[in-house]
Amino acid sequence: NPQDSALIKTFRRFEEGSEYETVTLKWCTPRGCSASEMQNCTAMHRITPVDVNSRPSSCLINFLLNGRSVMLEMARKSGGKTISHLLAAHGGEIFIHTLSTARSVLEDPPSISEGCGGRVTDYRIT
């Protein structure tokens, strides 16, 4: 469903031309979490809508400018999903926040099948 996805584009400039990469992010329903489960923000960039006159853009902008926020999730290679970005307004401008998706050192150790790239790892806890 195209209305359930947001397309974030990162532009790279080169001398002879330009290219860009895209990442598909899906809106997700925020779930309640405690302060210990909050993710660190690793980057924040001001963004603007591509089509300011479209109804979905207008609704999203009004939602954000009224003090609400939108969580965005991306698919993991292992098949699960993780909340990776947050849209929020600060001072009348809209920003996308990149959230840390790495494990906290305070979490339980990963299972034996959660190695890099979803590979089974061989490690021992002493």
PDB file of C-alpha atoms in Angstrom:
ATOM      1  CA  ASN A   1       0.000   0.000   0.000  1.00  0.00           C
ATOM      2  CA  PRO A   2       1.753   3.226  -1.122  1.00  0.00           C
ATOM      3  CA  GLN A   3       0.175   5.290   1.654  1.00  0.00           C
ATOM      4  CA  ASP A   4       1.781   3.057   4.309  1.00  0.00           C
ATOM      5  CA  SER A   5       5.317   3.750   3.112  1.00  0.00           C
ATOM      6  CA  ALA A   6       7.540   6.786   3.151  1.00  0.00           C
ATOM      7  CA  LEU A   7      10.421   7.113   0.728  1.00  0.00           C
ATOM      8  CA  ILE A   8      13.476   8.845   2.154  1.00  0.00           C
ATOM      9  CA  LYS A   9      16.077   9.887  -0.408  1.00  0.00           C
ATOM     10  CA  THR A  10      19.728  10.605   0.335  1.00  0.00           C
ATOM     11  CA  PHE A  11      21.461  12.532  -2.444  1.00  0.00           C
ATOM     12  CA  ARG A  12      25.130  12.156  -3.290  1.00  0.00           C
ATOM     13  CA  ARG A  13      26.807  14.621  -5.655  1.00  0.00           C
ATOM     14  CA  PHE A  14      29.631  13.613  -7.956  1.00  0.00           C
ATOM     15  CA  GLU A  15      31.600  15.713 -10.451  1.00  0.00           C
ATOM     16  CA  GLU A  16      30.084  14.109 -13.547  1.00  0.00           C
ATOM     17  CA  GLY A  17      26.533  13.670 -12.274  1.00  0.00           C
ATOM     18  CA  SER A  18      24.517  12.654  -9.288  1.00  0.00           C
ATOM     19  CA  GLU A  19      23.039   9.512  -7.865  1.00  0.00           C
ATOM     20  CA  TYR A  20      20.782   8.770  -4.936  1.00  0.00           C
ATOM     21  CA  GLU A  21      19.909   5.903  -2.650  1.00  0.00           C
ATOM     22  CA  THR A  22      16.450   5.165  -1.290  1.00  0.00           C
ATOM     23  CA  VAL A  23      15.297   3.369   1.828  1.00  0.00           C
ATOM     24  CA  THR A  24      11.680   2.323   2.298  1.00  0.00           C
ATOM     25  CA  LEU A  25      10.355   3.083   5.776  1.00  0.00           C
ATOM     26  CA  LYS A  26       6.888   2.097   6.993  1.00  0.00           C
ATOM     27  CA  TRP A  27       4.729   3.950   9.503  1.00  0.00           C
ATOM     28  CA  CYS A  28       4.296   1.950  12.677  1.00  0.00           C
ATOM     29  CA  THR A  29       2.022   2.161  15.671  1.00  0.00           C
ATOM     30  CA  PRO A  30       4.069   3.407  18.611  1.00  0.00           C
ATOM     31  CA  ARG A  31       4.079   1.095  21.571  1.00  0.00           C
ATOM     32  CA  GLY A  32       4.529   2.230  25.129  1.00  0.00           C
ATOM     33  CA  CYS A  33       8.027   1.931  26.456  1.00  0.00           C
ATOM     34  CA  SER A  34       9.945   2.906  29.543  1.00  0.00           C
ATOM     35  CA  ALA A  35      12.898   5.290  29.610  1.00  0.00           C
ATOM     36  CA  SER A  36      15.312   2.334  29.648  1.00  0.00           C
ATOM     37  CA  GLU A  37      13.890   1.124  26.312  1.00  0.00           C
ATOM     38  CA  MET A  38      14.254   4.476  24.524  1.00  0.00           C
ATOM     39  CA  GLN A  39      16.690   4.540  21.623  1.00  0.00           C
ATOM     40  CA  ASN A  40      19.503   7.061  21.235  1.00  0.00           C
ATOM     41  CA  CYS A  41      19.253   9.577  18.400  1.00  0.00           C
ATOM     42  CA  THR A  42      22.391   9.312  16.249  1.00  0.00           C
ATOM     43  CA  ALA A  43      21.559  11.979  13.637  1.00  0.00           C
ATOM     44  CA  MET A  44      18.915  14.600  12.885  1.00  0.00           C
ATOM     45  CA  HIS A  45      18.205  16.341   9.573  1.00  0.00           C
ATOM     46  CA  ARG A  46      15.658  18.975   8.569  1.00  0.00           C
ATOM     47  CA  ILE A  47      13.346  17.679   5.839  1.00  0.00           C
ATOM     48  CA  THR A  48      10.650  19.087   3.578  1.00  0.00           C
ATOM     49  CA  PRO A  49       7.822  17.298   1.766  1.00  0.00           C
ATOM     50  CA  VAL A  50       8.204  16.617  -1.948  1.00  0.00           C
ATOM     51  CA  ASP A  51       4.567  17.403  -2.786  1.00  0.00           C
ATOM     52  CA  VAL A  52       3.318  20.017  -0.303  1.00  0.00           C
ATOM     53  CA  ASN A  53      -0.119  20.241  -1.943  1.00  0.00           C
ATOM     54  CA  SER A  54      -0.999  16.538  -1.661  1.00  0.00           C
ATOM     55  CA  ARG A  55      -3.531  15.506   0.956  1.00  0.00           C
ATOM     56  CA  PRO A  56      -1.244  12.890   2.638  1.00  0.00           C
ATOM     57  CA  SER A  57       1.598  15.437   2.930  1.00  0.00           C
ATOM     58  CA  SER A  58      -0.746  18.096   4.290  1.00  0.00           C
ATOM     59  CA  CYS A  59      -2.189  15.703   6.896  1.00  0.00           C
ATOM     60  CA  LEU A  60       1.273  14.541   7.981  1.00  0.00           C
ATOM     61  CA  ILE A  61       2.624  18.092   8.239  1.00  0.00           C
ATOM     62  CA  ASN A  62      -0.347  19.224  10.347  1.00  0.00           C
ATOM     63  CA  PHE A  63      -0.025  16.131  12.549  1.00  0.00           C
ATOM     64  CA  LEU A  64       3.669  16.861  13.177  1.00  0.00           C
ATOM     65  CA  LEU A  65       3.254  20.621  13.649  1.00  0.00           C
ATOM     66  CA  ASN A  66       0.599  19.962  16.324  1.00  0.00           C
ATOM     67  CA  GLY A  67       3.251  18.402  18.556  1.00  0.00           C
ATOM     68  CA  ARG A  68       2.836  14.743  17.605  1.00  0.00           C
ATOM     69  CA  SER A  69       5.528  12.449  16.233  1.00  0.00           C
ATOM     70  CA  VAL A  70       5.624   9.506  13.824  1.00  0.00           C
ATOM     71  CA  MET A  71       7.763   6.416  14.299  1.00  0.00           C
ATOM     72  CA  LEU A  72       9.157   4.725  11.184  1.00  0.00           C
ATOM     73  CA  GLU A  73      10.366   1.155  10.972  1.00  0.00           C
ATOM     74  CA  MET A  74      12.536  -0.723   8.539  1.00  0.00           C
ATOM     75  CA  ALA A  75      12.891  -4.424   7.814  1.00  0.00           C
ATOM     76  CA  ARG A  76      15.898  -6.252   9.216  1.00  0.00           C
ATOM     77  CA  LYS A  77      17.834  -8.757   7.133  1.00  0.00           C
ATOM     78  CA  SER A  78      16.752 -11.448   9.606  1.00  0.00           C
ATOM     79  CA  GLY A  79      13.104 -10.807   8.703  1.00  0.00           C
ATOM     80  CA  GLY A  80      12.056  -8.780  11.750  1.00  0.00           C
ATOM     81  CA  LYS A  81      11.344  -5.060  11.965  1.00  0.00           C
ATOM     82  CA  THR A  82      12.996  -2.332  13.989  1.00  0.00           C
ATOM     83  CA  ILE A  83      12.063   1.273  14.707  1.00  0.00           C
ATOM     84  CA  SER A  84      14.845   3.170  12.959  1.00  0.00           C
ATOM     85  CA  HIS A  85      13.589   6.747  12.479  1.00  0.00           C
ATOM     86  CA  LEU A  86      11.327   9.333  14.075  1.00  0.00           C
ATOM     87  CA  LEU A  87       9.601  12.303  12.418  1.00  0.00           C
ATOM     88  CA  ALA A  88       8.995  15.298  14.691  1.00  0.00           C
ATOM     89  CA  ALA A  89       8.657  19.077  14.472  1.00  0.00           C
ATOM     90  CA  HIS A  90      10.871  21.485  16.399  1.00  0.00           C
ATOM     91  CA  GLY A  91      10.228  25.232  16.206  1.00  0.00           C
ATOM     92  CA  GLY A  92       7.894  24.899  13.220  1.00  0.00           C
ATOM     93  CA  GLU A  93      10.373  22.844  11.150  1.00  0.00           C
ATOM     94  CA  ILE A  94      10.158  19.098  10.498  1.00  0.00           C
ATOM     95  CA  PHE A  95      13.105  16.837  11.284  1.00  0.00           C
ATOM     96  CA  ILE A  96      13.871  13.175  10.745  1.00  0.00           C
ATOM     97  CA  HIS A  97      15.802  11.586  13.604  1.00  0.00           C
ATOM     98  CA  THR A  98      17.907   8.501  12.975  1.00  0.00           C
ATOM     99  CA  LEU A  99      17.666   6.161  15.949  1.00  0.00           C
ATOM    100  CA  SER A 100      20.316   3.737  17.095  1.00  0.00           C
ATOM    101  CA  THR A 101      19.447   0.185  16.076  1.00  0.00           C
ATOM    102  CA  ALA A 102      22.431  -1.442  17.795  1.00  0.00           C
ATOM    103  CA  ARG A 103      22.050  -3.512  20.935  1.00  0.00           C
ATOM    104  CA  SER A 104      22.601  -1.841  24.267  1.00  0.00           C
ATOM    105  CA  VAL A 105      25.349  -3.301  26.466  1.00  0.00           C
ATOM    106  CA  LEU A 106      22.700  -3.566  29.191  1.00  0.00           C
ATOM    107  CA  GLU A 107      20.508  -5.966  27.164  1.00  0.00           C
ATOM    108  CA  ASP A 108      20.596  -9.728  27.448  1.00  0.00           C
ATOM    109  CA  PRO A 109      23.205 -11.301  25.178  1.00  0.00           C
ATOM    110  CA  PRO A 110      21.931 -12.150  21.680  1.00  0.00           C
ATOM    111  CA  SER A 111      20.780 -15.669  20.920  1.00  0.00           C
ATOM    112  CA  ILE A 112      23.177 -18.003  19.174  1.00  0.00           C
ATOM    113  CA  SER A 113      21.462 -17.361  15.808  1.00  0.00           C
ATOM    114  CA  GLU A 114      21.794 -13.548  15.916  1.00  0.00           C
ATOM    115  CA  GLY A 115      25.246 -13.152  14.423  1.00  0.00           C
ATOM    116  CA  CYS A 116      26.231 -10.653  11.746  1.00  0.00           C
ATOM    117  CA  GLY A 117      24.037 -11.064   8.683  1.00  0.00           C
ATOM    118  CA  GLY A 118      21.769 -13.503  10.544  1.00  0.00           C
ATOM    119  CA  ARG A 119      24.484 -16.179  10.663  1.00  0.00           C
ATOM    120  CA  VAL A 120      24.724 -18.643  13.535  1.00  0.00           C
ATOM    121  CA  THR A 121      27.552 -17.589  15.807  1.00  0.00           C
ATOM    122  CA  ASP A 122      29.865 -19.648  17.950  1.00  0.00           C
ATOM    123  CA  TYR A 123      30.608 -17.766  21.138  1.00  0.00           C
ATOM    124  CA  ARG A 124      30.750 -18.631  24.796  1.00  0.00           C
ATOM    125  CA  ILE A 125      29.734 -16.513  27.765  1.00  0.00           C
ATOM    126  CA  THR A 126      32.121 -16.849  30.700  1.00  0.00           C
TER     127      THR A 126
END
